Coordinates of C-alpha atoms in Angstrom, one line a residue:
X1 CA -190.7 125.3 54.4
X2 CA -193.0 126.5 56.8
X3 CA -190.0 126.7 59.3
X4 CA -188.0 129.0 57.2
X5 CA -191.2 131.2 56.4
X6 CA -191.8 131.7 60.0
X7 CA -187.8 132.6 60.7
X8 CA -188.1 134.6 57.5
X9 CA -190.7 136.7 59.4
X10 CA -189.2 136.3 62.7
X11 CA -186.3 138.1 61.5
X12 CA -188.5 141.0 59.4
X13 CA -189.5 142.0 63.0
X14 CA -185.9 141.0 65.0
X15 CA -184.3 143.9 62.5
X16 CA -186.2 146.6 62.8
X17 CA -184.7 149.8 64.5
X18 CA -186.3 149.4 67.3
X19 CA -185.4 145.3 68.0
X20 CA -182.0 145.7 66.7
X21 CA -180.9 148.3 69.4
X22 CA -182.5 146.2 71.9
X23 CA -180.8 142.9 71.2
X24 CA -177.3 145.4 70.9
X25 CA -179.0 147.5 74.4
X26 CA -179.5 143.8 75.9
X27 CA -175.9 142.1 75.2
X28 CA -174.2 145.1 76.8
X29 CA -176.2 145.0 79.5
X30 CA -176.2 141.2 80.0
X31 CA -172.1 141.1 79.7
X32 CA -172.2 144.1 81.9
X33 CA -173.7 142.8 84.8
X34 CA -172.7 139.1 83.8
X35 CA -169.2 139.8 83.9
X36 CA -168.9 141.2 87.8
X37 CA -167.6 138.9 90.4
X38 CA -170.3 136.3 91.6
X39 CA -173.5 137.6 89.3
X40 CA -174.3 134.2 87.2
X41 CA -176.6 134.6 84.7
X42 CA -179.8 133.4 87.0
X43 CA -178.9 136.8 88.9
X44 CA -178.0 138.8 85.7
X45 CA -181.7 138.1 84.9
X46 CA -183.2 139.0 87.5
X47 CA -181.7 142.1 88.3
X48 CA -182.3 143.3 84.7
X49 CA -185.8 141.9 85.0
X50 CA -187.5 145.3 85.4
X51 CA -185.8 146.9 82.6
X52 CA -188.3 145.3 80.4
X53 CA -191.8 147.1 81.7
X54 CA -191.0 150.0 79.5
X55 CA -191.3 148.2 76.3
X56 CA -193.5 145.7 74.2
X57 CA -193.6 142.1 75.0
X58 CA -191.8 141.1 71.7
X59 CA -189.2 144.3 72.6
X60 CA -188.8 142.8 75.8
X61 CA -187.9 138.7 74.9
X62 CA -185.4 140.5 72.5
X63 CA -183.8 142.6 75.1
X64 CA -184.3 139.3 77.4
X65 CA -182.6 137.1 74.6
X66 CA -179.3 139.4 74.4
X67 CA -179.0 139.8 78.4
X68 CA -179.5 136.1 78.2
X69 CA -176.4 135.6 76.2
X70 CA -174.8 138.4 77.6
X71 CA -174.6 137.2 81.4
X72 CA -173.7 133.4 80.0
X73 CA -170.6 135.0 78.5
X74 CA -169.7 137.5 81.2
X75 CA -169.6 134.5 83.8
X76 CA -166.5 132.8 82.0
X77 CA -164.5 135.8 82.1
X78 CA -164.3 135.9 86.0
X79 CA -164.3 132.2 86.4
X80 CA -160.3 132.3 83.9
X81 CA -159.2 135.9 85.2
X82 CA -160.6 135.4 88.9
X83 CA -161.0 131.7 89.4
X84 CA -164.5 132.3 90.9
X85 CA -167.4 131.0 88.5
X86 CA -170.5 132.5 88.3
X87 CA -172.5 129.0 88.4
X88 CA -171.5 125.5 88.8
X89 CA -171.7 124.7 85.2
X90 CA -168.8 127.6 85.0
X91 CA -166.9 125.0 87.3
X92 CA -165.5 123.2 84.4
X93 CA -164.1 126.9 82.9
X94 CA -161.9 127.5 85.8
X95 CA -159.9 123.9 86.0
X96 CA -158.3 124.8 82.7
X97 CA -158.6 128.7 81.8
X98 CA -157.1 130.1 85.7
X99 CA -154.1 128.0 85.2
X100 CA -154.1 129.4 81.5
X101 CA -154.4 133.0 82.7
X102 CA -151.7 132.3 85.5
X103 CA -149.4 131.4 82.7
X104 CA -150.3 134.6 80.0
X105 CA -152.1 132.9 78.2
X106 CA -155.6 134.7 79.5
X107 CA -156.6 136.0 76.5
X108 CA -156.4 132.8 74.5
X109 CA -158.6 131.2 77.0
X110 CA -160.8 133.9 76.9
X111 CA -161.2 134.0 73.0
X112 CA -161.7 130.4 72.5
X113 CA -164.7 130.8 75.6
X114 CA -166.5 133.5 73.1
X115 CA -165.1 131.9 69.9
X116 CA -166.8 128.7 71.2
X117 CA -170.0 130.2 72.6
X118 CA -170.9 131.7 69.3
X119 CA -170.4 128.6 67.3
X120 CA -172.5 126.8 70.0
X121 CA -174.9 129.1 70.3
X122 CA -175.4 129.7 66.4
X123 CA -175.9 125.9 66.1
X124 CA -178.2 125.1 69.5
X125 CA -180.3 128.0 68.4
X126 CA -180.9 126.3 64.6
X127 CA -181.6 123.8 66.7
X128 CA -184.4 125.3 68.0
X129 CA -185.6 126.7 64.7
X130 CA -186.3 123.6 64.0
X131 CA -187.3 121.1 67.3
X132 CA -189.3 123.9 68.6
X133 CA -192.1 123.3 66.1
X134 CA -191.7 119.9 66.7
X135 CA -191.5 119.2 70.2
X136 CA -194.7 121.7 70.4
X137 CA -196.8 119.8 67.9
X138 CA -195.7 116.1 70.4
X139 CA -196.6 118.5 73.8
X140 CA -200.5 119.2 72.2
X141 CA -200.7 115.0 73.0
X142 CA -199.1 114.9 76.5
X143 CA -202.2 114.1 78.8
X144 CA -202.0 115.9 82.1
X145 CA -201.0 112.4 84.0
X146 CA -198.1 112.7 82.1
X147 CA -197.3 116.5 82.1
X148 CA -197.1 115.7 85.9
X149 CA -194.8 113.2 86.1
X150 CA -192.6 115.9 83.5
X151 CA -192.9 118.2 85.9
X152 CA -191.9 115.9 89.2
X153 CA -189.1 114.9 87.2
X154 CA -188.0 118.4 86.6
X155 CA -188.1 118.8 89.8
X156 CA -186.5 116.2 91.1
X157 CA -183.1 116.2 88.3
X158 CA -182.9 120.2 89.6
X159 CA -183.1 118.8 93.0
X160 CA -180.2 116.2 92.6
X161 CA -177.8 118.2 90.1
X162 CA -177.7 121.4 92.5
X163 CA -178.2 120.2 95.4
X164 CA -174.9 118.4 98.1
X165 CA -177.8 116.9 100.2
X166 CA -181.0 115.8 98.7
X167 CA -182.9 116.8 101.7
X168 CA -181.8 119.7 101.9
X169 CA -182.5 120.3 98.3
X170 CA -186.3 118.8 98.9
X171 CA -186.5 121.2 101.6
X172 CA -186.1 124.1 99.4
X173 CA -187.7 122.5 96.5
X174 CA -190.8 122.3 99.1
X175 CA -190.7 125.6 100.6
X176 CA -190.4 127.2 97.0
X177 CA -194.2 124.8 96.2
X178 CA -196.0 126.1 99.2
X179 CA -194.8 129.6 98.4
X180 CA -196.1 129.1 95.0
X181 CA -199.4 128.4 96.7
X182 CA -199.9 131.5 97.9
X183 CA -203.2 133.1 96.5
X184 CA -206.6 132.6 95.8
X185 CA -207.5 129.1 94.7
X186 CA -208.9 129.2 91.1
X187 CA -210.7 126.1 91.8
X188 CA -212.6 126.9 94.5
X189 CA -212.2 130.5 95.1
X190 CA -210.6 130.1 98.8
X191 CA -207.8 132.2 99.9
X192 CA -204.5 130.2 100.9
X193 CA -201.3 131.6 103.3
X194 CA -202.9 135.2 102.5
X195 CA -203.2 136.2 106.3
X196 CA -205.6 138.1 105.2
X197 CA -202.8 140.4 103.3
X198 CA -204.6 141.5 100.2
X199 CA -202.1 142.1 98.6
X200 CA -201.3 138.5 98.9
X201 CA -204.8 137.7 97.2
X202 CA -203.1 137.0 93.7
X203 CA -200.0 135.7 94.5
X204 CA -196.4 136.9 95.7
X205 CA -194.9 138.6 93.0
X206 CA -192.5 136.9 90.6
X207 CA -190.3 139.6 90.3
X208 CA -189.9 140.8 93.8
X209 CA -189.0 136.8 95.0
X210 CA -186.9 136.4 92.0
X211 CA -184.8 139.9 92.9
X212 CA -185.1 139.4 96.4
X213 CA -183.6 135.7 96.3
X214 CA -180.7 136.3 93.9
X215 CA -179.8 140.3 93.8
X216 CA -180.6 141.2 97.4
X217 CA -179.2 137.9 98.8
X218 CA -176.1 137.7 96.6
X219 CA -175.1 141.6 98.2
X220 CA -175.9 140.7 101.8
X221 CA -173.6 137.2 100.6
X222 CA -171.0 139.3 98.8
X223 CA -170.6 141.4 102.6
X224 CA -170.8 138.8 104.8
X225 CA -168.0 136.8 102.5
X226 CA -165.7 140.3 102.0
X227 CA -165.4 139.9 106.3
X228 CA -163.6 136.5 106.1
X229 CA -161.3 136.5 103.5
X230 CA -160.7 139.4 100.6
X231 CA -162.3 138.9 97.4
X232 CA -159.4 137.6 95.0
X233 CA -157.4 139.9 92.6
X234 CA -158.4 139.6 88.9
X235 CA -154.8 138.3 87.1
X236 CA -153.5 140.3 84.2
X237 CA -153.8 140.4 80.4
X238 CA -150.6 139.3 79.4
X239 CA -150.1 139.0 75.6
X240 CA -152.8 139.2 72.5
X241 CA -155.9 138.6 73.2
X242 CA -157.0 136.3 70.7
X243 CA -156.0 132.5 69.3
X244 CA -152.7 131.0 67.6
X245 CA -153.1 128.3 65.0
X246 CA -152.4 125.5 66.6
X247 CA -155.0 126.7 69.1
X248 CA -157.3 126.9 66.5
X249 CA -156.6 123.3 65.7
X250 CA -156.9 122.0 69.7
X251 CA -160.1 123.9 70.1
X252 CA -162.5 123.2 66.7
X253 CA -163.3 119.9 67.3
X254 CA -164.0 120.6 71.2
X255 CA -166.4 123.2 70.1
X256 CA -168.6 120.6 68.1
X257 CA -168.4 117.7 70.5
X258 CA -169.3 120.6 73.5
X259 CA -172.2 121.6 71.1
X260 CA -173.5 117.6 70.4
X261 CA -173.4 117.3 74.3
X262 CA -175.1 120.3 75.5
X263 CA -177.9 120.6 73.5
X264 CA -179.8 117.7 73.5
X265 CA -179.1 117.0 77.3
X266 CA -180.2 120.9 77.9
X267 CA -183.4 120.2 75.7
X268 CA -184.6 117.5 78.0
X269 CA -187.2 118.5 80.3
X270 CA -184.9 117.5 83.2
X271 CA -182.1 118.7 80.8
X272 CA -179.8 122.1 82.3
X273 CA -176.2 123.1 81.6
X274 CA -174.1 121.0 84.4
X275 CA -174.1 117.9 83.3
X276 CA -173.1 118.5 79.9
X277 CA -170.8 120.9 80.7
X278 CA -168.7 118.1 83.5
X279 CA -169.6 115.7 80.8
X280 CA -167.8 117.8 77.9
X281 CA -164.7 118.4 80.0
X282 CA -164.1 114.9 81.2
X283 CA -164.3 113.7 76.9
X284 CA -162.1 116.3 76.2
X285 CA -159.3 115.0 79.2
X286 CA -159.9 111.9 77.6
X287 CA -159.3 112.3 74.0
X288 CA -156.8 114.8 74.2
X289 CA -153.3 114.2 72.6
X290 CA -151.7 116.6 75.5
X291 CA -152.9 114.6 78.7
X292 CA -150.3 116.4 80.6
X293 CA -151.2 119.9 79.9
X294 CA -154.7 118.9 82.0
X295 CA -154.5 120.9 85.4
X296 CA -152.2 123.4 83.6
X297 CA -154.0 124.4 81.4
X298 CA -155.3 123.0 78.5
X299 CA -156.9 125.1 76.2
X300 CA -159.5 122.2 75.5
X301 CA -160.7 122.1 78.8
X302 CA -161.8 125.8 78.0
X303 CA -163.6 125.1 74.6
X304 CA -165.5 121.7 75.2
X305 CA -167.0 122.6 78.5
X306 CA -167.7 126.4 77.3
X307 CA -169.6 125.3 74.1
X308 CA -171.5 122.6 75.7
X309 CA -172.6 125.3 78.4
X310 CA -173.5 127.7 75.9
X311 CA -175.2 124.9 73.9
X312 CA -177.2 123.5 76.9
X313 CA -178.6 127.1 77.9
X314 CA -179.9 127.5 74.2
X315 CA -181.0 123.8 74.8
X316 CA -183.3 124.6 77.8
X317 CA -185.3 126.8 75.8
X318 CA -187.1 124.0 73.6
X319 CA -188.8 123.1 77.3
X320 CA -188.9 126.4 78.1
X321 CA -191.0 127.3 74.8
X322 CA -193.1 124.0 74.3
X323 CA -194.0 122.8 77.9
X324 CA -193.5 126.1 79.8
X325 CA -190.6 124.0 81.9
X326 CA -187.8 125.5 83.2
X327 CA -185.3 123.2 83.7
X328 CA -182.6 126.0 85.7
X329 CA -182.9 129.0 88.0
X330 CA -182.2 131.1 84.4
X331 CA -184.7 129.3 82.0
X332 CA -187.0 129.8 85.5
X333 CA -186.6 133.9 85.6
X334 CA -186.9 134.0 81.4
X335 CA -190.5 131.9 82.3
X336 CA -191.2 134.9 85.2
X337 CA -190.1 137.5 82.0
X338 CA -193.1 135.8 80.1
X339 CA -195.7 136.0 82.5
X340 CA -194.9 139.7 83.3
X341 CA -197.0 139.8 79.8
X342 CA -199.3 137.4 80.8
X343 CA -197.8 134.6 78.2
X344 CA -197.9 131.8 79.1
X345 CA -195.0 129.4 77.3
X346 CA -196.2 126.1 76.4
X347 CA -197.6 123.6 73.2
X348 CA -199.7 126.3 71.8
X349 CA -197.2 129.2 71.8
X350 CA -195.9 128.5 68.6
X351 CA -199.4 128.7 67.1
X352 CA -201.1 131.6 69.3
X353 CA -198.0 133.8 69.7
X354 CA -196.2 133.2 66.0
X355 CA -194.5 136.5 65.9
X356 CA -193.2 136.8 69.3
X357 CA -191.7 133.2 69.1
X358 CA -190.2 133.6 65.8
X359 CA -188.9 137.2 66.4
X360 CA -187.0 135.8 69.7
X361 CA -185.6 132.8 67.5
X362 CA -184.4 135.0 65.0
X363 CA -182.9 137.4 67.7
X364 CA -181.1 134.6 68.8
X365 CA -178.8 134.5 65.9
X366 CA -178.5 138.0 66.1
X367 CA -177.6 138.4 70.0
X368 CA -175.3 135.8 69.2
X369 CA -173.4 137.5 66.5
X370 CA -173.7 140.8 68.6
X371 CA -171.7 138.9 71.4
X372 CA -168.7 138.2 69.2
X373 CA -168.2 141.3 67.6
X374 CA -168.9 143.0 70.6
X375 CA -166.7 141.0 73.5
X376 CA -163.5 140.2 71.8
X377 CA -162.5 143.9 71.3
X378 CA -164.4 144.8 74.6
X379 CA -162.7 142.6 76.9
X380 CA -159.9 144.6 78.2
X381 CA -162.8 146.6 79.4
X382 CA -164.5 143.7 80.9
X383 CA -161.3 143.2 82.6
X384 CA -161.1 146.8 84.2
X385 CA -164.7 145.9 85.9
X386 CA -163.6 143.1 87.7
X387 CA -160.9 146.0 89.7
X388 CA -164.3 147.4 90.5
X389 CA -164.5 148.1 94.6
X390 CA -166.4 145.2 95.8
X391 CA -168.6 147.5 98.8
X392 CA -169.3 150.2 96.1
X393 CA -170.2 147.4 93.5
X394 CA -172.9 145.8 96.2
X395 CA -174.3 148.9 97.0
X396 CA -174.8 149.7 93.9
X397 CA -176.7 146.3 93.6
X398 CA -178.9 146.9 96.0
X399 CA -180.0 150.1 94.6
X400 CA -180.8 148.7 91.6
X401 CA -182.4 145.9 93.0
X402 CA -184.7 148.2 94.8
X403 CA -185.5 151.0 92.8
X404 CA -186.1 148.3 89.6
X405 CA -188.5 146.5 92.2
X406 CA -190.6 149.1 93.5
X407 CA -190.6 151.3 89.9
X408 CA -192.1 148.6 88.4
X409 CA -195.7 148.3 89.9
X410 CA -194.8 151.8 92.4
X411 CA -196.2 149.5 95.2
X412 CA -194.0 149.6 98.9
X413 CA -195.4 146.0 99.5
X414 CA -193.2 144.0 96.8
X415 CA -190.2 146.0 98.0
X416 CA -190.7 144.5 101.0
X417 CA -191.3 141.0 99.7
X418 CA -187.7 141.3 98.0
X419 CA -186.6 142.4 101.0
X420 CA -187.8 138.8 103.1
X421 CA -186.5 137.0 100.2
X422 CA -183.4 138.1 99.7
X423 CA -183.0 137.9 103.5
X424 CA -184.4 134.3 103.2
X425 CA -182.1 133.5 100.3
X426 CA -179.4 134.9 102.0
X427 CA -179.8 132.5 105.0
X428 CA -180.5 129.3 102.6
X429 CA -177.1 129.9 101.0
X430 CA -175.3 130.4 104.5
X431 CA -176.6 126.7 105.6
X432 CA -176.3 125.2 102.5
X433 CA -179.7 125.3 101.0
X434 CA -179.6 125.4 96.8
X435 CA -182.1 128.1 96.0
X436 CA -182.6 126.9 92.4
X437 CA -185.2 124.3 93.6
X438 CA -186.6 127.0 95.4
X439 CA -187.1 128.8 92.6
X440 CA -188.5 126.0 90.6
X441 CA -191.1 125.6 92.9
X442 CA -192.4 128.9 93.1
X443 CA -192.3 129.2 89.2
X444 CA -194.2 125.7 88.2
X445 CA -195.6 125.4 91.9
X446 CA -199.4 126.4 90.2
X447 CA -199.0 124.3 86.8
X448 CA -197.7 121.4 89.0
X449 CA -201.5 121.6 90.4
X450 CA -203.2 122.5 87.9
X451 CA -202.2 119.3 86.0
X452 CA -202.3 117.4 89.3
X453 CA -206.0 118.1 89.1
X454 CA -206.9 117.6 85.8
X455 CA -205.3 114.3 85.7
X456 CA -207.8 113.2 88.9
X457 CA -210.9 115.1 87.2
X458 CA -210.4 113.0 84.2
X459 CA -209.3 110.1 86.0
X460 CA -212.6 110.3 88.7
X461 CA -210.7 110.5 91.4
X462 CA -208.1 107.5 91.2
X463 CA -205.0 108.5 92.0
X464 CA -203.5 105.1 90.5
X465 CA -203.4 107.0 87.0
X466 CA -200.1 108.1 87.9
X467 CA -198.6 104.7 88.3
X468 CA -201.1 103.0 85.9
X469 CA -200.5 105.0 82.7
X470 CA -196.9 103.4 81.0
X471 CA -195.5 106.8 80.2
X472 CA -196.6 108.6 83.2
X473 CA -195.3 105.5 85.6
X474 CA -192.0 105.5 83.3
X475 CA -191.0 109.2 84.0
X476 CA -191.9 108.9 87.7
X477 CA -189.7 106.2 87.9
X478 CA -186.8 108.3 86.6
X479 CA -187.5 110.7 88.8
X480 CA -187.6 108.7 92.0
X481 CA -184.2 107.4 90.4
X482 CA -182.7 110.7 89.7
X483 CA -183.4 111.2 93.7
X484 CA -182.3 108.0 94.7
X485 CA -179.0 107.1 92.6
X486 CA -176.3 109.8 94.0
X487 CA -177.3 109.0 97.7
X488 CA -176.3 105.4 96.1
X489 CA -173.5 106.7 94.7
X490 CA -172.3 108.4 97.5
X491 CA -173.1 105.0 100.3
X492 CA -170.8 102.9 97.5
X493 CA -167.8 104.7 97.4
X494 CA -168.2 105.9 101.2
X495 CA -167.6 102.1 101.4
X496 CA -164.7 102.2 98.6
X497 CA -161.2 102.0 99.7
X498 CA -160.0 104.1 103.1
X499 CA -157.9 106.3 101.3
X500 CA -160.7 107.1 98.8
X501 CA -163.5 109.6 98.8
X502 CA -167.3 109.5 97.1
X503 CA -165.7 112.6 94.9
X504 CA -162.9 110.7 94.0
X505 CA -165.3 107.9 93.1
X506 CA -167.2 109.4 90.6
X507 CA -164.7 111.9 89.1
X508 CA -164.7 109.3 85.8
X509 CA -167.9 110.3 85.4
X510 CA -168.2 114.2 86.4
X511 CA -164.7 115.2 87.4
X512 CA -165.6 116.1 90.7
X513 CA -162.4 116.2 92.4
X514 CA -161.1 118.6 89.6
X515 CA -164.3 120.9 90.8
X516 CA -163.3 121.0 94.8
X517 CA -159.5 121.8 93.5
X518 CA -160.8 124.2 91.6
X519 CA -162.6 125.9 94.2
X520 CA -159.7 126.9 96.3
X521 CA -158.8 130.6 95.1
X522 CA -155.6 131.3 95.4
X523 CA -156.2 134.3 98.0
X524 CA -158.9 132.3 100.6
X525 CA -159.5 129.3 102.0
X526 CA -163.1 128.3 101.0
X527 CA -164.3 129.2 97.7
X528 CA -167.6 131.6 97.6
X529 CA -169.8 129.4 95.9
X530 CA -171.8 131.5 94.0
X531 CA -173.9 129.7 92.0
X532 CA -177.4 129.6 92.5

């Protein structure tokens, strides 16, 4: 009862005047921004991210919550009309809902994407209501050996899911911790990678690294891209835009396994939305009655996979909320949104910041109502956006970008920081360096420490408590495992058959070789990966 007390309250404050236009204010926005070719929802954030200095941190996690939802749903739209997902758990989307769009049929697949992210989202986000309290009241026990070892093996699932070459994703994952350790030392009070900059002296600012690495350095990606091949053209609506009967019938049942897949996999701390997602759409192939439709589009493949990536991003709040993990480069710029207002998410939110936990939940379900009446009627309009000029639309970006930077703390310095960073993330992405370890690092870089050290202060110094404490040597073991099994993977079936690829190995388990098809646009060669 004391659950639906605290929602009762959580939804007194999510509809007042004032909330209520900002959860509508924050789902336009979000679907805005989400809905142009190659912004994902990590980037959706994080341009949007200074919008939120001109209100209250309660008014801001609302507005946060609806462009949260918003950019999740604009992403699918471009991955069925344009083939080009916003995200690699969008992948999944484009196998079956481009083929759909190619035959007419757009605006079925679209409609069973928002359909299915509403019933997904409603359900995740009771979901919450519910674990939240619970998870929180098991993270007040964690010691700090064991936050740790949660921590590493955040870290190293990111790592592995993101990343084609674990090295490479180290690398970044590595660069993003020593960034993070820029600063004065709390411990001992010693400057470190300052340069003597003192602006430097508490930190490189989250906002400037987070806009720099995903506005600034998707632009500077979208140009370089636009001079090889053209961006492709956004297919037509042909027909109604909504769902027949019998597609009502192909796609309920889809919706509720996508839902049971994404949520608890997204609430683990090394949880995120591309598993499930890959996961969801491989079941459905599987239990479908109209196995030939798969490739041609199969309204299934839109449902499952849409609802389990929906369900997952709700999912990675319960870290997000309890620990204070971010478990994707999203969840990681809705932790930087936090800090802004000096809160710091973790096992006593829930008791030291009741109202602004509770009025988020609760704005939840609203944003996620919002989002269906809003986008089915809106989405011929959505589909006018993608005609948008593709120069005009990145320099509009980078405006943005840089006014939203610099207004927020009226300093020339963080400009500039955005400025390297999106520079830097603009040359990671060129080489084939993820930049959602990156971001990880820089985010949880300082609580990675600061646990590292309490565990040896409590421990005297012995570094065995790591590997001496069961739970703590348990989750380090997964994590040396999520590193280690898809280089395994990869040696076994490089050693498979001649006529066989590692991608054609494991598409049983991820559909992998649907995901390279795919990414071949119909008007280039390559794909433009543009997930983070």
């Amino acid at each position: 009862m004391d659950v639906l007390s605290h929602l009762g309250d959580g939804f007194a404050h999510a509809f007042s005047p004032l909330h209520l236009l900002l959860a509508l204010g924050g789902c336009v926005l979000g679907s805005l921004v989400g809905v142009l070719p190659g912004l994902g929802p990590a980037t959706t954030v994080a341009l949007l991210l200074p919008l939120t200095s001109v209100v209250d941190p309660v008014g801001a996690l609302v507005l946060f919550a609806g462009i949260y939802y918003g950019g999740m749903y604009g992403g699918s739209t471009t991955a069925i009309l344009l083939n080009v997902p916003g995200e690699t758990a969008s992948v999944p989307t484009t196998l079956e809902g481009h083929p759909m769009a190619r035959a007419g049929r757009g605006g079925a697949a679209l409609a069973t994407a928002a359909i299915g992210s509403f019933v997904a989202g409603t359900l995740s986000t009771l979901g919450i209501t519910f674990a939240g309290p619970a998870f929180s009241s098991i993270a007040e026990h964690i010691q700090p050996a064991e936050y740790f070892a949660i921590l590493v093996l955040a870290f190293a699932t990111v790592t592995a899911v993101v990343a084609d070459a674990p090295v490479r994703g180290l690398c970044s994952l590595f660069l993003g911790l020593a960034i993070g350790l820029v600063g004065i030392d709390s411990l001992t009070g010693q400057a470190r990678y300052t340069f003597g900059v003192p602006e430097l002296f508490d930190g490189v600012a989250l906002v400037a690294i987070a806009v720099g690495l995903f506005a600034f350095a998707e632009a500077l990606y979208t140009v370089a891209r636009l001079r090889r091949a053209p961006d492709p053209e956004p297919l037509p609506l042909r027909g109604r835009i909504g769902m027949t009967r019998q597609d009502w019938r192909r796609s309920w049942k889809p919706w509720l396994r996508g839902t049971a897949l994404g949520m608890p996999i997204g609430a683990l701390p090394a949880g995120g939305a591309e598993i499930p997602t890959f996961l969801s759409y491989n079941l459905e192939r599987r239990l479908t009655k109209h196995p030939e439709q798969f490739g041609k589009g199969a309204i299934e493949g839109v449902a499952g996979p849409e609802a389990a990536n929906n369900a997952a991003f709700s999912g990675v709040l319960v870290p997000l909320l309890t620990l204070g993990i971010p478990t994707s480069a999203t969840a990681s710029m809705l932790l930087v949104a936090f800090q802004m207002y000096n809160v710091q998410p973790g096992p006593q939110l829930f008791e030291t910041q009741p109202t602004l936990v509770w009025t988020l939940i609760a704005s939840l379900y609203i944003g996620n109502v919002v989002l269906l009446l809003l986008n089915l009627p809106m989405i011929p309009l959505w589909v006018k956006l993608l005609k948008i000029d593709r120069p005009l639309l990145t320099a509009g970006i980078l405006v943005f970008a840089g006014l939203g930077v610099y207004a927020l703390a009226q300093n020339p310095f963080d400009l500039a920081v955005a400025v390297v960073f999106g520079l830097l993330g603009f040359l990671l992405r060129r080489t084939g360096y993820p930049l959602a370890p990156l971001v990880l690092g820089v985010v949880l870089g300082p609580m990675t420490e600061t646990q590292f050290r309490r565990a040896l202060t409590l421990a005297e110094g012995d570094w065995t408590v790591f590997v001496t404490r069961p739970v703590s040597a348990a989750v380090l073991g997964l994590a040396a495992l999520a590193l280690i099994g898809p280089v395994l993977v990869r040696r076994r079936g490089a050693k498979g058959t001649s006529g066989a690829s590692s991608a054609h190995e494991v598409e049983g388990a991820v559909g992998t070789e649907e995901v390279e098809e795919a990414a071949q646009p119909e008007s280039a060669s390559t794909h433009p990966r543009t997930a983070p």
